[in-house]
XYZ file of C-alpha atoms in Angstrom:
397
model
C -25.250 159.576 102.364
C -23.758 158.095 105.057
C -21.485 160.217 107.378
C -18.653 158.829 109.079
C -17.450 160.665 112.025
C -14.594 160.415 114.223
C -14.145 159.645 117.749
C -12.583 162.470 119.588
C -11.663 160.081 121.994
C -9.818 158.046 118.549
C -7.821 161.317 117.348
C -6.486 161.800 121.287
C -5.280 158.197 121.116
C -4.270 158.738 116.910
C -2.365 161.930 118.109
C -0.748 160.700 121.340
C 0.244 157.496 119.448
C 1.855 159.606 116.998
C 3.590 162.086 119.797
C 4.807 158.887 121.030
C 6.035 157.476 118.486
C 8.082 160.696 117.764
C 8.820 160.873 121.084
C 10.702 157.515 120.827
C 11.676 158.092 117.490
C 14.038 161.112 118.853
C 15.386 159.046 122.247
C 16.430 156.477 119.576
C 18.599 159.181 117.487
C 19.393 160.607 120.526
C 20.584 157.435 122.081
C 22.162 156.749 118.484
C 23.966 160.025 118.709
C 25.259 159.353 122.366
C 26.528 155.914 121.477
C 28.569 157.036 118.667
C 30.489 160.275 120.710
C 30.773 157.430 123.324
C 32.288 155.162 120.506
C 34.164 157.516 119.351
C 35.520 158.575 123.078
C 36.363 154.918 122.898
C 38.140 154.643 120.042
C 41.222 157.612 119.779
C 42.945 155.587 122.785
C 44.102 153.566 119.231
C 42.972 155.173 116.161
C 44.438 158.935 117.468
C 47.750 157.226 118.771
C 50.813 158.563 117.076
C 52.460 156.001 115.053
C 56.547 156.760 115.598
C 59.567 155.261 114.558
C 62.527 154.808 116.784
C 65.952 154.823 116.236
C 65.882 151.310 116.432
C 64.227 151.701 113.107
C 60.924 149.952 114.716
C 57.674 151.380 114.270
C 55.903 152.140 117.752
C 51.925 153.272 118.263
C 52.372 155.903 121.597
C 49.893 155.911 123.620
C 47.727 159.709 123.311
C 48.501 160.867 126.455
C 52.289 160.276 127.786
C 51.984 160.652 131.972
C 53.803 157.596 132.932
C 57.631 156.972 131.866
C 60.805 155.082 132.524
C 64.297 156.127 131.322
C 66.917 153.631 130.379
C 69.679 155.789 132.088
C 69.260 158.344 134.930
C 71.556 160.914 132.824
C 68.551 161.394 130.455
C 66.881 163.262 132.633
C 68.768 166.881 131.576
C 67.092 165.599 127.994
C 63.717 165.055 129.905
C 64.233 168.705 131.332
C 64.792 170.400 127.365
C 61.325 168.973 126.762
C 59.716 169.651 130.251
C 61.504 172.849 131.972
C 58.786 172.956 134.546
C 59.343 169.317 136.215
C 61.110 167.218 133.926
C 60.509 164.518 137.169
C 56.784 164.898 137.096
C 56.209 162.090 134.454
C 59.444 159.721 135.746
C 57.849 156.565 137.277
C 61.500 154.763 137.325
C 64.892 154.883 136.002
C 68.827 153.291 136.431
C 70.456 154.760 139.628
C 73.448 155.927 137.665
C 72.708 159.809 137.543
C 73.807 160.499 141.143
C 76.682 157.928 140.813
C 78.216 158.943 137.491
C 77.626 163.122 137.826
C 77.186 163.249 141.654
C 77.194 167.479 141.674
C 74.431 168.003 138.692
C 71.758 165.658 140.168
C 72.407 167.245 143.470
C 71.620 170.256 141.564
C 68.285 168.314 140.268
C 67.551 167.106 143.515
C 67.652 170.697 144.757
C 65.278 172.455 142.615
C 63.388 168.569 142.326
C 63.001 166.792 145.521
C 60.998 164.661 144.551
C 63.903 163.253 142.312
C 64.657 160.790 145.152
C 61.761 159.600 145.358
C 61.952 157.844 141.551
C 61.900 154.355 141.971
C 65.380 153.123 140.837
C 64.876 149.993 138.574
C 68.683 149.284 138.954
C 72.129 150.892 139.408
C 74.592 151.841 137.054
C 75.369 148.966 134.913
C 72.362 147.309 132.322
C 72.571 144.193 133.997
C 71.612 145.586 137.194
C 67.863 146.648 135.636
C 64.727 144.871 137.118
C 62.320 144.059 134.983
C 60.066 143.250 138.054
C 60.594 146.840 139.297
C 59.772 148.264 136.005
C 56.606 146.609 135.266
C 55.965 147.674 139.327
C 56.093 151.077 138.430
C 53.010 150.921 135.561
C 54.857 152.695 132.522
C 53.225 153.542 129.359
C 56.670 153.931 127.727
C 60.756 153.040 128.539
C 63.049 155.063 126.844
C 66.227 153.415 126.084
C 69.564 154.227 124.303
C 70.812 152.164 121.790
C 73.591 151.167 123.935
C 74.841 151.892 126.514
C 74.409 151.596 130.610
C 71.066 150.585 130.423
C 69.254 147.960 128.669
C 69.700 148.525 124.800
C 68.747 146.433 121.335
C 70.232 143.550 122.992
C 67.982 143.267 125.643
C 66.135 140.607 124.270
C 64.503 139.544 127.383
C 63.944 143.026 128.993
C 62.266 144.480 125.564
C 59.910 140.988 125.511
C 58.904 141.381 129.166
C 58.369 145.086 129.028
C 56.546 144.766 125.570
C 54.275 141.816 127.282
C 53.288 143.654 129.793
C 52.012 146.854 127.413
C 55.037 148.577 127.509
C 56.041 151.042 124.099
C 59.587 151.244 124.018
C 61.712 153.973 122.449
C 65.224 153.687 121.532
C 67.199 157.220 121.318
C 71.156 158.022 120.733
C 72.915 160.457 122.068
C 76.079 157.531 121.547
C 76.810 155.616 118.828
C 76.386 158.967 116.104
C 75.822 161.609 118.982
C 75.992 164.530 115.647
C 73.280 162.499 113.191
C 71.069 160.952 116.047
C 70.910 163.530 118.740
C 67.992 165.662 116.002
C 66.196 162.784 115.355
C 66.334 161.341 118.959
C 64.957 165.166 120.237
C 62.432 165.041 117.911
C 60.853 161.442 118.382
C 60.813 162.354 122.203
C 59.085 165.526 121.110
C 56.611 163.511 119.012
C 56.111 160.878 122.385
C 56.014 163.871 124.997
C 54.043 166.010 123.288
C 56.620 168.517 123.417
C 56.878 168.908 119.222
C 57.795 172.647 119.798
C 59.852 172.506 122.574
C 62.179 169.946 120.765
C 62.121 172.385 117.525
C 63.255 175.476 119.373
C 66.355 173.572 121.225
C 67.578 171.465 117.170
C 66.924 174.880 116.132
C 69.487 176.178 118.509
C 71.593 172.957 118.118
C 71.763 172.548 114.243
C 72.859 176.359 114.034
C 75.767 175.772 116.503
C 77.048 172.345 114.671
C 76.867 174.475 111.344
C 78.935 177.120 112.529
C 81.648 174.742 112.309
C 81.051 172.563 109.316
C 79.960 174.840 107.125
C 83.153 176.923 107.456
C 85.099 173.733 107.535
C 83.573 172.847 104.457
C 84.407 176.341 102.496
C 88.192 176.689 104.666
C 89.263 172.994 103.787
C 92.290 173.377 106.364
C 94.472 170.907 106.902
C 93.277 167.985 109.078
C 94.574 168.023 112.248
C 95.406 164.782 113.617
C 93.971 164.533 117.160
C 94.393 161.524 120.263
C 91.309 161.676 123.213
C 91.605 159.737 126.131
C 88.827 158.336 127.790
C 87.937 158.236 131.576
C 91.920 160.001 132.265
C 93.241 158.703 135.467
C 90.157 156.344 136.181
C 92.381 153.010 135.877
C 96.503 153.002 136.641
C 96.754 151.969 132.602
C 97.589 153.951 129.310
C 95.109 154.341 126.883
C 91.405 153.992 126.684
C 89.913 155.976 123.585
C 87.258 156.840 121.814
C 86.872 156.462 117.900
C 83.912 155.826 115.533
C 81.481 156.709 118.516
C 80.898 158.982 121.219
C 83.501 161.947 121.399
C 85.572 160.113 118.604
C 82.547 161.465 116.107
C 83.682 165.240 117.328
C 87.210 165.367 116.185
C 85.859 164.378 112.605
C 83.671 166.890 113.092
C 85.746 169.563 114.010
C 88.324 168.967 111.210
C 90.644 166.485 112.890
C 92.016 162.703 111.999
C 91.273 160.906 115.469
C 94.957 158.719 115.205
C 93.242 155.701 116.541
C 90.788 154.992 114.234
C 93.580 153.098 112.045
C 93.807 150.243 114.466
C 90.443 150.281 116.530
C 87.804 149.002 114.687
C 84.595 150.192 116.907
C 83.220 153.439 118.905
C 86.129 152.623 121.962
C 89.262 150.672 122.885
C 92.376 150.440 124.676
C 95.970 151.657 122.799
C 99.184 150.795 124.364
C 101.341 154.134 125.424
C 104.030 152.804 122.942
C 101.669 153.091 120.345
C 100.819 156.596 121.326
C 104.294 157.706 121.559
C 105.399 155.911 118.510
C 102.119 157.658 116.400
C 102.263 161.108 117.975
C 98.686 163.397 117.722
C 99.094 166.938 116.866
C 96.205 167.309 119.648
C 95.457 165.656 122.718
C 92.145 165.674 124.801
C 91.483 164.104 127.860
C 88.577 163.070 128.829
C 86.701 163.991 132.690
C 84.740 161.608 134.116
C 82.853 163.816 136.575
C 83.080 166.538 139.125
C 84.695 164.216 142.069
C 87.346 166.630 143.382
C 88.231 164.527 146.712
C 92.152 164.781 147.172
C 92.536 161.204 146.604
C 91.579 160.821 143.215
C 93.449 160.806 140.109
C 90.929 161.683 137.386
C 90.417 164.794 135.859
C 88.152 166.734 137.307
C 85.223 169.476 135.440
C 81.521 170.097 135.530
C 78.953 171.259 137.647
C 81.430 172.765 141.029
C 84.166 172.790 139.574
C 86.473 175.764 139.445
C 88.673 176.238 136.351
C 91.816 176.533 138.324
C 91.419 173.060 140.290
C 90.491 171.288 136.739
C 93.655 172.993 135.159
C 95.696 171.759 138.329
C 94.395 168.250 137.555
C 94.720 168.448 134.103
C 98.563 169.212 134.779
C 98.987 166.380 137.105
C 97.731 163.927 134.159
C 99.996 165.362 132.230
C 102.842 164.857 133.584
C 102.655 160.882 133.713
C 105.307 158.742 132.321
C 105.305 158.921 128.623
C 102.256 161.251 128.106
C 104.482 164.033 129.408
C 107.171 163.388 126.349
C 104.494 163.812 123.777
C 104.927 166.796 121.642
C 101.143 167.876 122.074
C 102.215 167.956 125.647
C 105.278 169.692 125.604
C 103.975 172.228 123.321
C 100.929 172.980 125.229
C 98.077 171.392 122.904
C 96.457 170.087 125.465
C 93.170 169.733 126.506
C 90.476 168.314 129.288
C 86.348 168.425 128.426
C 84.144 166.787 130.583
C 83.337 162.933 129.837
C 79.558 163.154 130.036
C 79.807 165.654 126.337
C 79.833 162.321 125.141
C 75.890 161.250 125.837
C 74.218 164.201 126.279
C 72.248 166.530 123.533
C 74.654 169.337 124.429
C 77.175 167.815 122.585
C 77.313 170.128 120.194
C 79.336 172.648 122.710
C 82.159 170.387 122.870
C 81.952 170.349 119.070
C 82.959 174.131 119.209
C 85.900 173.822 122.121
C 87.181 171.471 119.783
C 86.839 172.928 116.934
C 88.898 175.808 118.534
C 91.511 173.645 119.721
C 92.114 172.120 116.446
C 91.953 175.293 114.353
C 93.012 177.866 116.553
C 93.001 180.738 113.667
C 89.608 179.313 111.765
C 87.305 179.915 115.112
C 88.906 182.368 116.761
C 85.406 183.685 117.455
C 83.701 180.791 118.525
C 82.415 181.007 122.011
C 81.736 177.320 123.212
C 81.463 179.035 126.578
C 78.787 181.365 125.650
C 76.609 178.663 123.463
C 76.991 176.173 126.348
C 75.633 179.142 129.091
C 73.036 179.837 126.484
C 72.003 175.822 126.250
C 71.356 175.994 129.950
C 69.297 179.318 130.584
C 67.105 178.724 127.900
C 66.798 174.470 128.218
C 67.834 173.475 131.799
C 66.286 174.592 134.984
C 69.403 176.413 136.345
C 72.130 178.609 135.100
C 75.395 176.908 133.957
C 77.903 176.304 136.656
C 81.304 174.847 136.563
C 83.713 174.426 134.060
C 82.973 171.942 131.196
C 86.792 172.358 129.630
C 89.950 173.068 130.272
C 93.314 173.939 128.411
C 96.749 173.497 129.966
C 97.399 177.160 128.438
């Protein structure tokens, strides 16, 4: 019988090879292991996107990280600052110039507490076709956020949305506008959803939806008597009599507060222009006047409230208005239902404040307790990054 033995030497080499072999056989599922977390690392820049839709209706993948915006009108920054109290600058790569033209006194304010507001690159000035799409793609955005309509570029923009979009661009349309009282909610949460901010945006509707009910739920079980109601725009901006508002902008707040806005029978959009015959000839039981700003230089004409401003100079403007030609014969006048709110209610997520002051003036009795003063204080301690200051409305008694 023949014995076979084995080669020490053989088993070494049998064993090593095998030691080897599992050696390489556990760098291969380790390298398999690193390559997928690297794939996967890879991949959430599109699979973990959030998929969005705009108000626009279109529906946007945003990027997973937000760091890098541009905003389609300087006056959305107080809307950038609900979202991000601590620098609502620190992601603003560009925006429209308008914010320290239009409301010179609150971006001082911003300017004060942010100084490195100035140092935004401005992509234009106040009007939409002042934007540069050069400077825009310059600044390296991830996303432009852009109003509906409006001073900056909007739907229309065919050319700025192609550009922007060619050059990897996600652009958001909001509304604070067209249906300020429908679209500010969903506008505040789709920025939540791009900023991260998901919670942030649900405490402020929170806030918001329980002020706007205030009113129409008590409207709703009341049922007073509509009040019919007159606002003119941008008082004492131009020498002529009367710009409006109607199916947009402030004109969606006297429906809302329980009026009839008189010139929605022969203005077909959101704005227009009424002669002062036809005013005088189609009296309003109410009349509001719109401020554009907190200018209060001796010069000018226009009404004056907001940030600054006291509430005895805007009463003493308001009664210089009110005493032109024509608009001084007016029963709402001469009775003393008349009214000034600040012009900026009209695209701005605080709307719902001048909702209330309205509300008051055109049902004195019904909301007797409302405190638009209060709710508007309350807005800005809790969502802005200063107290309130100024007066935001103003009643000639």
């Amino acid at each position: 019988m023949t014995m076979l033995t084995r080669n020490p030497l053989d088993r070494i080499e049998t064993d090593t090879s095998v030691s080897n072999r599992r050696l390489v056989g556990m760098a291969m599922s380790c390298l398999r292991r690193v390559a997928a977390v690297l794939l996967l690392a890879a991949v959430p820049a599109v699979a973990s996107a959030a998929e969005v839709v705009d108000l626009a209706g279109r529906r946007l993948q945003i990027p997973d990280r937000v760091e890098r915006i541009i905003i389609g009108e300087g006056r959305y920054i107080p809307t950038l600052a609900i979202l991000d109290r601590e620098n609502p600058i620190g992601r603003l790569v560009g925006m429209l110039g308008d914010y320290e033209d239009i409301d010179p006194a609150n971006y001082a304010r911003y300017r004060a507490r942010f100084p490195d507001i100035d140092k935004v690159q401005r992509i234009g000035r106040s009007a939409r076709d002042s934007f540069s799409v050069e400077q825009a793609i310059a600044a390296r955005p991830q996303v432009a956020i852009f109003g509906l309509g409006g001073h900056g570029p909007g739907t229309r923009s065919t050319e700025v949305i192609r550009a922007l979009e060619a050059a990897g661009v996600v652009i958001v349309f909001i509304d604070f506008r067209s249906d300020p009282l429908v679209n500010t909610p969903r506008s505040l949460e789709l920025l939540g959803k791009v900023l991260g901010q998901e919670a942030r945006a649900a405490e402020f509707l929170s806030a918001w939806r329980a002020a706007l009910a205030t009113v129409t739920e008590r409207l709703a079980r009341e049922k007073p008597t509509l009040t019919r109601v007159f606002v003119e725009s941008r008082v004492g901006l131009g020498r002529g009599c009367c710009e409006t508002m109607t199916r947009g902008m402030m004109g969606r707040f006297v429906t809302a507060a329980g009026g009839v806005n008189v010139a929605d029978a022969i203005l077909p959009g959101e704005a227009g222009v009424v002669s002062l015959e036809w005013l005088i000839a189609n009296p309003p039981d109410v009349y509001i006047g719109t401020a554009i700003g907190s200018g209060l230089r001796d010069e000018a004409s226009w009404l004056a409230l907001g940030a600054g401003v006291t509430e005895a100079a805007a009463r003493t403007r308001l009664a210089a208005s009110l005493a032109r030609p024509g608009i001084a014969d007016l029963p709402a006048i001469r009775e003393g239902r008349a009214h000034a709110i600040w012009h900026h209610f009209y695209n701005s997520p605080f709307n719902v404040a001048a909702v209330q002051a309205f509300a008051k003036w055109l049902h004195p009795a019904l909301f007797a307790d409302l405190d638009p003063d209060g709710l508007l204080a309350d807005f800005h301690s809790r969502f802005q990054p200063f107290p309130l200051d100024g007066a935001y409305w103003v009643s000639r008694k």
